[in-house]
mmCIF file of C-alpha atoms in Angstrom:
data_model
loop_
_atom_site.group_PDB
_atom_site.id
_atom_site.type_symbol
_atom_site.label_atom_id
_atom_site.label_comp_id
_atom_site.label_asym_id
_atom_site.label_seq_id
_atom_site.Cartn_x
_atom_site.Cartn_y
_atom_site.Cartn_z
ATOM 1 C CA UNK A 1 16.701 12.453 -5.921
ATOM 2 C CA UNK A 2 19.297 10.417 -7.611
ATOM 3 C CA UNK A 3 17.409 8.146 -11.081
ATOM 4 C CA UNK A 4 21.281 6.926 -12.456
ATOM 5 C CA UNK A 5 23.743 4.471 -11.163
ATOM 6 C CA UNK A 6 26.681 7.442 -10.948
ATOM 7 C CA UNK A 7 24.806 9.448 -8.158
ATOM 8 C CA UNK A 8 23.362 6.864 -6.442
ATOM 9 C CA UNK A 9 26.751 4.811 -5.915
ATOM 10 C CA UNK A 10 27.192 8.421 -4.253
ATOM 11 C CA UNK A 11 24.715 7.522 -2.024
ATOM 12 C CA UNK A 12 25.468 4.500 -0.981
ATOM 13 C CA UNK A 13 29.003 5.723 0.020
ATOM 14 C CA UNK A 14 27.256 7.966 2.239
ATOM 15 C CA UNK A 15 25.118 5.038 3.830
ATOM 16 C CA UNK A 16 27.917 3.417 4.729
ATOM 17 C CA UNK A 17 30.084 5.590 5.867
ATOM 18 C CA UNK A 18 26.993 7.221 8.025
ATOM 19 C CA UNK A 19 25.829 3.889 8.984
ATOM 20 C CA UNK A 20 28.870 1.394 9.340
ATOM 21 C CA UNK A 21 27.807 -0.495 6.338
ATOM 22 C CA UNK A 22 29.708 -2.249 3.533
ATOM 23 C CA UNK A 23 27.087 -2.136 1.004
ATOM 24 C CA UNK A 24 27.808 -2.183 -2.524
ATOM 25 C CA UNK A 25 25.568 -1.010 -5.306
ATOM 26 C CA UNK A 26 23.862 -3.455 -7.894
ATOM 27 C CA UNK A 27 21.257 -2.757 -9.890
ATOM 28 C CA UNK A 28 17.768 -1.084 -10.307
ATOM 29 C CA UNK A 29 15.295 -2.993 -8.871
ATOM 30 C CA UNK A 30 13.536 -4.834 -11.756
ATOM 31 C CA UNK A 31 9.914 -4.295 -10.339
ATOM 32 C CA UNK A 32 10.605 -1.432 -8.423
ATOM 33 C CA UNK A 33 9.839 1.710 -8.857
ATOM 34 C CA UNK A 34 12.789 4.472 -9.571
ATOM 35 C CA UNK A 35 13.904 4.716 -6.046
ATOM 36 C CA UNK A 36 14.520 1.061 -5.483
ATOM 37 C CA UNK A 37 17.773 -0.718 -5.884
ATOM 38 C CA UNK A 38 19.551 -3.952 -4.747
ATOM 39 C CA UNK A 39 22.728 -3.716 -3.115
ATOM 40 C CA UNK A 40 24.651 -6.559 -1.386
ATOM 41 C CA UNK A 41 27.738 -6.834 0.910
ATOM 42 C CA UNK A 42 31.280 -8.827 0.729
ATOM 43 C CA UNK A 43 29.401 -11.573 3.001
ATOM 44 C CA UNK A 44 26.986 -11.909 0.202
ATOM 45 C CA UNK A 45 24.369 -10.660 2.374
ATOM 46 C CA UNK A 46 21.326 -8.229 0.171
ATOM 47 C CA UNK A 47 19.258 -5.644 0.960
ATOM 48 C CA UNK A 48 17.201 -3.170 -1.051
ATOM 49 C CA UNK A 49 17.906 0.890 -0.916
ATOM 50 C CA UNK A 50 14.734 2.945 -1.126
ATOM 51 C CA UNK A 51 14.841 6.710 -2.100
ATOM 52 C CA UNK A 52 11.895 8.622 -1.088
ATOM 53 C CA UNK A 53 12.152 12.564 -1.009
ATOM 54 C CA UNK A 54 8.648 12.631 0.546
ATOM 55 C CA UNK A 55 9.007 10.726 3.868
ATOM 56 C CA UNK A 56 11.554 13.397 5.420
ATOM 57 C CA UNK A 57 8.901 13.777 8.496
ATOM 58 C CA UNK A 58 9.334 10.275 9.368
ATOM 59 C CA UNK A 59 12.546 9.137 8.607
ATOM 60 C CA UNK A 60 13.149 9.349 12.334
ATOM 61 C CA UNK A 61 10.623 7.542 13.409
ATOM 62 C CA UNK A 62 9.554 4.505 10.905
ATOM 63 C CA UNK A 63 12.672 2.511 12.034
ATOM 64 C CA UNK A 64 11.496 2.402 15.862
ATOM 65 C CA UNK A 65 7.326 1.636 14.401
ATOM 66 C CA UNK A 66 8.844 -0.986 11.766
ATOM 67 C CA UNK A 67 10.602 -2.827 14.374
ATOM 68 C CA UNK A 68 7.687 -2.717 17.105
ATOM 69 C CA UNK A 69 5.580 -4.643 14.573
ATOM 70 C CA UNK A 70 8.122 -6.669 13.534
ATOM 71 C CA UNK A 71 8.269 -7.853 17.429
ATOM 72 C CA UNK A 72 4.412 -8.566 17.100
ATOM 73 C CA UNK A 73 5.156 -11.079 14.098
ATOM 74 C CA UNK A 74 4.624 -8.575 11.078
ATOM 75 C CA UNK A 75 6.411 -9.886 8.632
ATOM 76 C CA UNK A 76 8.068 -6.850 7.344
ATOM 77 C CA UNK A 77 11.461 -6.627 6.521
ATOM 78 C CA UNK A 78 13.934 -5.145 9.195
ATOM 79 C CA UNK A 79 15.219 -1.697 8.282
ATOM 80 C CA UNK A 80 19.119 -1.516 8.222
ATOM 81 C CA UNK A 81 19.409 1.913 8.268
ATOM 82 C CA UNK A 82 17.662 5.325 7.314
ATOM 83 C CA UNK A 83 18.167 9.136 6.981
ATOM 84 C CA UNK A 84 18.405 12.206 5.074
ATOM 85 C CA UNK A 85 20.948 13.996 3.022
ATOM 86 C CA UNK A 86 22.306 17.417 3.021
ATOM 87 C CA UNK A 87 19.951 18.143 -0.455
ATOM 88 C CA UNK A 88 16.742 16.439 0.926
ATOM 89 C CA UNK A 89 17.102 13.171 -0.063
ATOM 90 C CA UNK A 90 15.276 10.693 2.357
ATOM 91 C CA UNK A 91 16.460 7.353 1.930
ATOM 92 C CA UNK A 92 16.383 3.736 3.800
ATOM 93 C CA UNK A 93 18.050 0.564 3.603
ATOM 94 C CA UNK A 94 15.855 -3.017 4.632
ATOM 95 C CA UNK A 95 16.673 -6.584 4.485
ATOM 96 C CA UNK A 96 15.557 -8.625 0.802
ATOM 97 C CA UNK A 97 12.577 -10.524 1.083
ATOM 98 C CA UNK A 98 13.144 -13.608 -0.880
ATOM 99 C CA UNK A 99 10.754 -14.636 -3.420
ATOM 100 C CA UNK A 100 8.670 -13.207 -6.299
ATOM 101 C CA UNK A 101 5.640 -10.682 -6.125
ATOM 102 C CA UNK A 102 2.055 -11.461 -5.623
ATOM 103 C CA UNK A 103 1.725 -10.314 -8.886
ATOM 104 C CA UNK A 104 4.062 -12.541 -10.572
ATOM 105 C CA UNK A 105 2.806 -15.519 -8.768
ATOM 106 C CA UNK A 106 0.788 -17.912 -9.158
ATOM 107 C CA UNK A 107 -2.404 -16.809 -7.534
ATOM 108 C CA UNK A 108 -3.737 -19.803 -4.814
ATOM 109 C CA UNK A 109 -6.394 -19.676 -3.007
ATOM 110 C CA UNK A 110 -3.990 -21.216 -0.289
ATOM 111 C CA UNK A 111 -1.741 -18.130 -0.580
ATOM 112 C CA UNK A 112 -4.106 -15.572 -0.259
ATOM 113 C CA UNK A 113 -5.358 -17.505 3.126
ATOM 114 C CA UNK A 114 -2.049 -17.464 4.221
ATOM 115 C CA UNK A 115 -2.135 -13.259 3.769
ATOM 116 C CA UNK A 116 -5.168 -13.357 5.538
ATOM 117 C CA UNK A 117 -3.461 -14.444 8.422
ATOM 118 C CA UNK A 118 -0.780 -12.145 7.876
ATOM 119 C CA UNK A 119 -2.959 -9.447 8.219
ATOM 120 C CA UNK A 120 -4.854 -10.202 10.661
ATOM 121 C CA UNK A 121 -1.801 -9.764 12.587
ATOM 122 C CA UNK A 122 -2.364 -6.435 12.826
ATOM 123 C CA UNK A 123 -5.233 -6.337 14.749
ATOM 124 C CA UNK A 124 -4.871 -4.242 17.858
ATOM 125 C CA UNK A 125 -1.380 -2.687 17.077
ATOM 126 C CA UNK A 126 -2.048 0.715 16.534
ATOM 127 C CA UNK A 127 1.274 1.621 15.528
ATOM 128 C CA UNK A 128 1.215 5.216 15.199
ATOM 129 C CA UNK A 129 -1.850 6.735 16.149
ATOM 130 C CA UNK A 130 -0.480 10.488 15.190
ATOM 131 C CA UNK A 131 -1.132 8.889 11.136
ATOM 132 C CA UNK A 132 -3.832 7.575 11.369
ATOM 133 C CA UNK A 133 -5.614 6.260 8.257
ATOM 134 C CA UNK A 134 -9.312 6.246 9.064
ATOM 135 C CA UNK A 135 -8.791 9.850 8.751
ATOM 136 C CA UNK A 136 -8.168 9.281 5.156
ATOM 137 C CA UNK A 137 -10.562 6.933 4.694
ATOM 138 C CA UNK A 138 -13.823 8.798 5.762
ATOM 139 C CA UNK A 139 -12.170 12.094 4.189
ATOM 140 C CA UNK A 140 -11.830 9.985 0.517
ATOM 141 C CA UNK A 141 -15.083 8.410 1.376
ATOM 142 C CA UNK A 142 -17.711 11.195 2.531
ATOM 143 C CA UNK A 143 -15.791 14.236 2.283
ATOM 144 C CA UNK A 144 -16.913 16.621 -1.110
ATOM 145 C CA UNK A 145 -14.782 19.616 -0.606
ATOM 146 C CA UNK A 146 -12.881 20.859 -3.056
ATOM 147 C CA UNK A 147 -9.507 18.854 -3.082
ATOM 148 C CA UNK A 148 -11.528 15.862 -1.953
ATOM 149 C CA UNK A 149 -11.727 12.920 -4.590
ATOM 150 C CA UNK A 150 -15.319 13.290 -5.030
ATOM 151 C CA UNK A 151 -15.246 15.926 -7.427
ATOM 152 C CA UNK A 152 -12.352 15.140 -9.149
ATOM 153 C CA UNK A 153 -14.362 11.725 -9.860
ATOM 154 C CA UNK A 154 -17.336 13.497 -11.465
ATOM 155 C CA UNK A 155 -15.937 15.663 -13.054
ATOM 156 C CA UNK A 156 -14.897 12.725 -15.519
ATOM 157 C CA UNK A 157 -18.346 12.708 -16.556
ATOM 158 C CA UNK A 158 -21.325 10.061 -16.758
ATOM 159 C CA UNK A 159 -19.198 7.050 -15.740
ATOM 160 C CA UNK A 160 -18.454 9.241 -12.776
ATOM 161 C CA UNK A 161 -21.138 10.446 -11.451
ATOM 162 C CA UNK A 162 -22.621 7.032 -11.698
ATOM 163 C CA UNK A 163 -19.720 5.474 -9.775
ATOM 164 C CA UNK A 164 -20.124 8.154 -6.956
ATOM 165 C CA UNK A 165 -23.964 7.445 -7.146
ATOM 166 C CA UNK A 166 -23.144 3.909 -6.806
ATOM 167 C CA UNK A 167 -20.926 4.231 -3.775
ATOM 168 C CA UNK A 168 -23.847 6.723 -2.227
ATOM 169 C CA UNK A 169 -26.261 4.033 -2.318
ATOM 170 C CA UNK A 170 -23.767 1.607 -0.581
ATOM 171 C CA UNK A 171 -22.852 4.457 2.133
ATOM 172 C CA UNK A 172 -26.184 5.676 3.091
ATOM 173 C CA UNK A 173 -27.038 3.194 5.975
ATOM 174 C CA UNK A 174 -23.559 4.058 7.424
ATOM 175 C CA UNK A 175 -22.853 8.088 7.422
ATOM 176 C CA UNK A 176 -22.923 8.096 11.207
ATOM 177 C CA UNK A 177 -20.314 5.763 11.224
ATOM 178 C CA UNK A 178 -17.076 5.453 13.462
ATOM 179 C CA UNK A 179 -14.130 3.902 11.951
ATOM 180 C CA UNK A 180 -12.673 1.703 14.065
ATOM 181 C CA UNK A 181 -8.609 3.667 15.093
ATOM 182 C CA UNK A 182 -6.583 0.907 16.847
ATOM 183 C CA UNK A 183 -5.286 -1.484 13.955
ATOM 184 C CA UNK A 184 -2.128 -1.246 11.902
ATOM 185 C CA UNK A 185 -2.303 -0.109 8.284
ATOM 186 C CA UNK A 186 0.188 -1.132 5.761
ATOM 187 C CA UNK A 187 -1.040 2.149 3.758
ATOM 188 C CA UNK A 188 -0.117 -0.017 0.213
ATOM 189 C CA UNK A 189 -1.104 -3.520 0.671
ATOM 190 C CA UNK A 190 -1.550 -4.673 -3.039
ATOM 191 C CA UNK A 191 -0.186 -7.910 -4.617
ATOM 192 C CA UNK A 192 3.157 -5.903 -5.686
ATOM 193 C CA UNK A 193 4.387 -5.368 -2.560
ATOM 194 C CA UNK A 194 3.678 -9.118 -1.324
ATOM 195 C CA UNK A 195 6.114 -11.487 -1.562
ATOM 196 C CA UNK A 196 5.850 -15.201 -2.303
ATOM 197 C CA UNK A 197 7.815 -18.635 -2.774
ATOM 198 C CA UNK A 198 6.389 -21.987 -3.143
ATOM 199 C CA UNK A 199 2.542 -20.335 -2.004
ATOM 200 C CA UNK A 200 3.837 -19.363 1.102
ATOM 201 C CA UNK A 201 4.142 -15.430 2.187
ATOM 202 C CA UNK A 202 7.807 -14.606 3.091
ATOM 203 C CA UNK A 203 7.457 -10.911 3.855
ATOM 204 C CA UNK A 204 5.448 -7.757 3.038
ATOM 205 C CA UNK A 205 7.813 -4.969 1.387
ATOM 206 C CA UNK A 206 7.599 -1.415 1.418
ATOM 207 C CA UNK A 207 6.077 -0.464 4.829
ATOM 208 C CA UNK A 208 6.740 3.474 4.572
ATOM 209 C CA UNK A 209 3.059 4.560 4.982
ATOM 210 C CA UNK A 210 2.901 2.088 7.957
ATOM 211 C CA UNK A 211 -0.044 3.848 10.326
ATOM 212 C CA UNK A 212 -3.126 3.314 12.580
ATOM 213 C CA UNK A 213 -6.171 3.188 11.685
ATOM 214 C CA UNK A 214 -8.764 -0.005 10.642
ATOM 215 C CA UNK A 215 -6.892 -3.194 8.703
ATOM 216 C CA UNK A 216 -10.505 -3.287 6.570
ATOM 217 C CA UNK A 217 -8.477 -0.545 4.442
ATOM 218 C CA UNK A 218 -5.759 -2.867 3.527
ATOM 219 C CA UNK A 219 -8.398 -5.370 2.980
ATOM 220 C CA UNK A 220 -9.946 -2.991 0.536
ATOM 221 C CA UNK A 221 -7.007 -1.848 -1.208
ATOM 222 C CA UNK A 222 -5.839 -5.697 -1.845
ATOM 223 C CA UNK A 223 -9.286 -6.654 -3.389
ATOM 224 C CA UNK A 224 -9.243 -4.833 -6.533
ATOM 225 C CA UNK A 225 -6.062 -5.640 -7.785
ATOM 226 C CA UNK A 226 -6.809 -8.996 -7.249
ATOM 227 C CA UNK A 227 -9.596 -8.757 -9.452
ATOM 228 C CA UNK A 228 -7.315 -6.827 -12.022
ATOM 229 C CA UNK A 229 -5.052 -10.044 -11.461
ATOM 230 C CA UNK A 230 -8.143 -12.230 -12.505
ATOM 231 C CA UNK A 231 -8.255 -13.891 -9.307
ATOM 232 C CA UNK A 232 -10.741 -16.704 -8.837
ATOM 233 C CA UNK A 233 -14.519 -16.505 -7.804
ATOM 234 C CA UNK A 234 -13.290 -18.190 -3.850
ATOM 235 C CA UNK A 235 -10.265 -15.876 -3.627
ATOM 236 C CA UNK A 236 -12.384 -12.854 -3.765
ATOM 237 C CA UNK A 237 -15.131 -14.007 -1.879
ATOM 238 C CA UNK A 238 -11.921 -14.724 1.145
ATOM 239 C CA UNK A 239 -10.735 -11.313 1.359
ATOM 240 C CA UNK A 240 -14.264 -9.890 1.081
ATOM 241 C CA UNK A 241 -15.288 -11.823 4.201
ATOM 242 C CA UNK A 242 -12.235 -10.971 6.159
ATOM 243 C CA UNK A 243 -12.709 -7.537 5.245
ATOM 244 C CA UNK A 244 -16.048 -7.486 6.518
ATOM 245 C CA UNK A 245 -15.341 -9.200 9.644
ATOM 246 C CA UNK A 246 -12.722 -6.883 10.598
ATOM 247 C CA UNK A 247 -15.675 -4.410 12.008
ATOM 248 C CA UNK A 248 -19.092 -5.450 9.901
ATOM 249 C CA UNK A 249 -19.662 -4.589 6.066
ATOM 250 C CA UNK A 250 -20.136 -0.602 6.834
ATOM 251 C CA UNK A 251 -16.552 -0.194 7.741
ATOM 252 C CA UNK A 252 -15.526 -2.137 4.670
ATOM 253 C CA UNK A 253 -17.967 -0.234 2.438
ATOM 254 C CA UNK A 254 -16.374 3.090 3.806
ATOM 255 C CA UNK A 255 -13.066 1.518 2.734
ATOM 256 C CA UNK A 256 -13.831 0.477 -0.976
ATOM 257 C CA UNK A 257 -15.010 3.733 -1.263
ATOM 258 C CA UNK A 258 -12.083 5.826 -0.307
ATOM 259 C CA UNK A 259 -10.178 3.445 -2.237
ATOM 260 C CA UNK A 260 -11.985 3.777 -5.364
ATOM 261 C CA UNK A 261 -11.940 7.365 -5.002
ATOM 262 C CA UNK A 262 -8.691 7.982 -4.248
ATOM 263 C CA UNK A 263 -7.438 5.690 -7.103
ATOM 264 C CA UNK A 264 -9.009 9.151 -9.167
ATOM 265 C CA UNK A 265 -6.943 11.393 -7.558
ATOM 266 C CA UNK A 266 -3.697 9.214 -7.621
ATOM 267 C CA UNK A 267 -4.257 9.530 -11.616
ATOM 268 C CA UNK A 268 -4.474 13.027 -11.285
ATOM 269 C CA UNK A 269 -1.079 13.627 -8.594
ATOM 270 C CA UNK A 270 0.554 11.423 -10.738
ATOM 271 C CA UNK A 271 0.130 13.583 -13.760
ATOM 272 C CA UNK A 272 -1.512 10.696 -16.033
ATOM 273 C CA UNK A 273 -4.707 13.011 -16.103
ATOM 274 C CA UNK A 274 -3.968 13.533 -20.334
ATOM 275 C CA UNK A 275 -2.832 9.977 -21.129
ATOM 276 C CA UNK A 276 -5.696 8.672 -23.914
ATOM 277 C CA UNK A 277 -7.902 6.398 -22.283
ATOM 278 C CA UNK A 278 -6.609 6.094 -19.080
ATOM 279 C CA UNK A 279 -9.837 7.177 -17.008
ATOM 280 C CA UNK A 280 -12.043 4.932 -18.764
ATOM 281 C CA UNK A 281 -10.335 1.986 -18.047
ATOM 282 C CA UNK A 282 -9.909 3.294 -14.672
ATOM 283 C CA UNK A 283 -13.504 3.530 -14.204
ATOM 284 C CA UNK A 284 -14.262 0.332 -15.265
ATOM 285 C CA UNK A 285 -12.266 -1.706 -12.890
ATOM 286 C CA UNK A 286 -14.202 0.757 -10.501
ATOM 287 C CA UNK A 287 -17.553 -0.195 -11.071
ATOM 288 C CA UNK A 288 -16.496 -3.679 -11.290
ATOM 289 C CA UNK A 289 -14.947 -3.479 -7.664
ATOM 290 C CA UNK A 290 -18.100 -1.566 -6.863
ATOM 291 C CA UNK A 291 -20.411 -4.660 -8.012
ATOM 292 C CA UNK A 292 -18.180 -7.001 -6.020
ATOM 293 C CA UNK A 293 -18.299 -5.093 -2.685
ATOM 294 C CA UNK A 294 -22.073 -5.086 -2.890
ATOM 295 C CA UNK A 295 -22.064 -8.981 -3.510
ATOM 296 C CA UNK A 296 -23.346 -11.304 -0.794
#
């Protein structure tokens, strides 16, 4: 996967020569991660070039699902083009969102509303059902198998086990429960990849693990980086209620958990398992997202 400017101006010279473009390379994306760079045209037009070597199996088809909820008034940015290379590379090309990150904002309680409504645009789309992310979500949440998060999560030790006792305790009323299948999922909703300008939303970036499954997920992945944020009392209290009314507080229980768990693994996929002091902090924004889930 091209990391330097050299090899990925090579890139670009193959999107536009594959894809009738006139694109020229920029710069690295400032809050992106490696794969993500700005490019712009000689009409002054921008866009941003993604480079993903793990979403070969659905280059093909993200275009035509990006552009169906696009139609339903997602407001995702359009792709421009997308496809693979002769060494693997996946890449895609989508319209800039103007604006600044969630994260980088200043946090309203009129702008998260706003995202509320965003999301609940996805009610009833169902996108894709062939990925379908309550799959994930009662697999993270229930499942204790071996390459489940579960027991990578005690194996951390006390703080652990008590944070998989805690979300035990919150799951037992509900461990005959059927996620709902029929939503779209955004797969990475956190305040990164939401764009803002003068507290309004203006788009919702990086759409590649776009899926079925329950919105509640996206609900429950949002909430505790807003608390990292330091988002207000009201503002959590919003997205906890429209998480819960997505399909009552069992499905959004289900949810935290498989996010909470899975934010384990990610530390361990990503290789940060031996940085000093990483799980502990990790496990304390945990059982603080725990403690707010089980609020009234």
């Amino acid at each position: 996967m091209p990391t330097t400017f050299e090899p990925t101006q090579e890139l670009v010279r193959h999107i536009n020569q594959s894809h009738g473009l006139r694109f020229v390379l920029r710069e690295r994306c400032p809050e992106g991660l490696a794969g993500a760079w700005l490019l712009s045209d000689d009409d002054g037009r921008r866009a941003i070039l993604k480079i993903n070597t793990d979403m070969a199996h659905r280059m093909e088809q993200l275009p035509r699902l990006v552009d169906r909820v696009r139609a339903a008034g997602y407001p995702t940015p359009r792709w421009l083009a997308a496809g693979e290379t002769a060494d693997g590379t996946t890449y895609h090309v989508v319209d800039f969102v103007s604006g600044e990150s969630m994260l980088r904002s200043r946090l309203t309680l009129r702008t998260v509303e706003h995202l509320i409504e965003v999301i609940e645009r996805q009610a009833g789309l169902d996108p894709d059902p062939t990925e379908n992310w309550s799959e994930y979500v009662w697999e993270c949440a229930f499942g204790d198998g071996e390459n489940d998060p579960r027991p990578m999560t005690r194996r951390l030790g006390q703080s652990g086990i008590e944070l998989i006792a805690r979300f035990e305790a919150l799951l037992a009323p509900y461990v005959e429960l059927k996620l709902p299948r029929h939503d779209m999922v955004h797969g990475d909703l956190n305040n990164s990849n939401v764009m803002c300008q003068n507290g309004e939303i203006t788009g919702v970036i990086d759409a590649e693990s776009l899926g079925s499954g329950t919105r509640a997920l996206d609900y429950a992945t949002l909430l505790p980086r807003l608390l990292q944020q330091g988002a207000s009392p009201e503002i959590i209290s919003a997205v906890r209620r429209a998480g819960r009314e997505v399909a009552g507080p069992g499905v959004f229980a289900a949810c935290g958990a498989a996010v909470a768990f899975d934010s384990v693994r990610s530390i361990y996929y990503q290789g940060r398992d031996q940085e000093p002091g990483v799980f502990a902090g990790v496990l304390a924004d945990l059982h603080h997202f725990a403690t707010v889930l089980t609020d009234a």
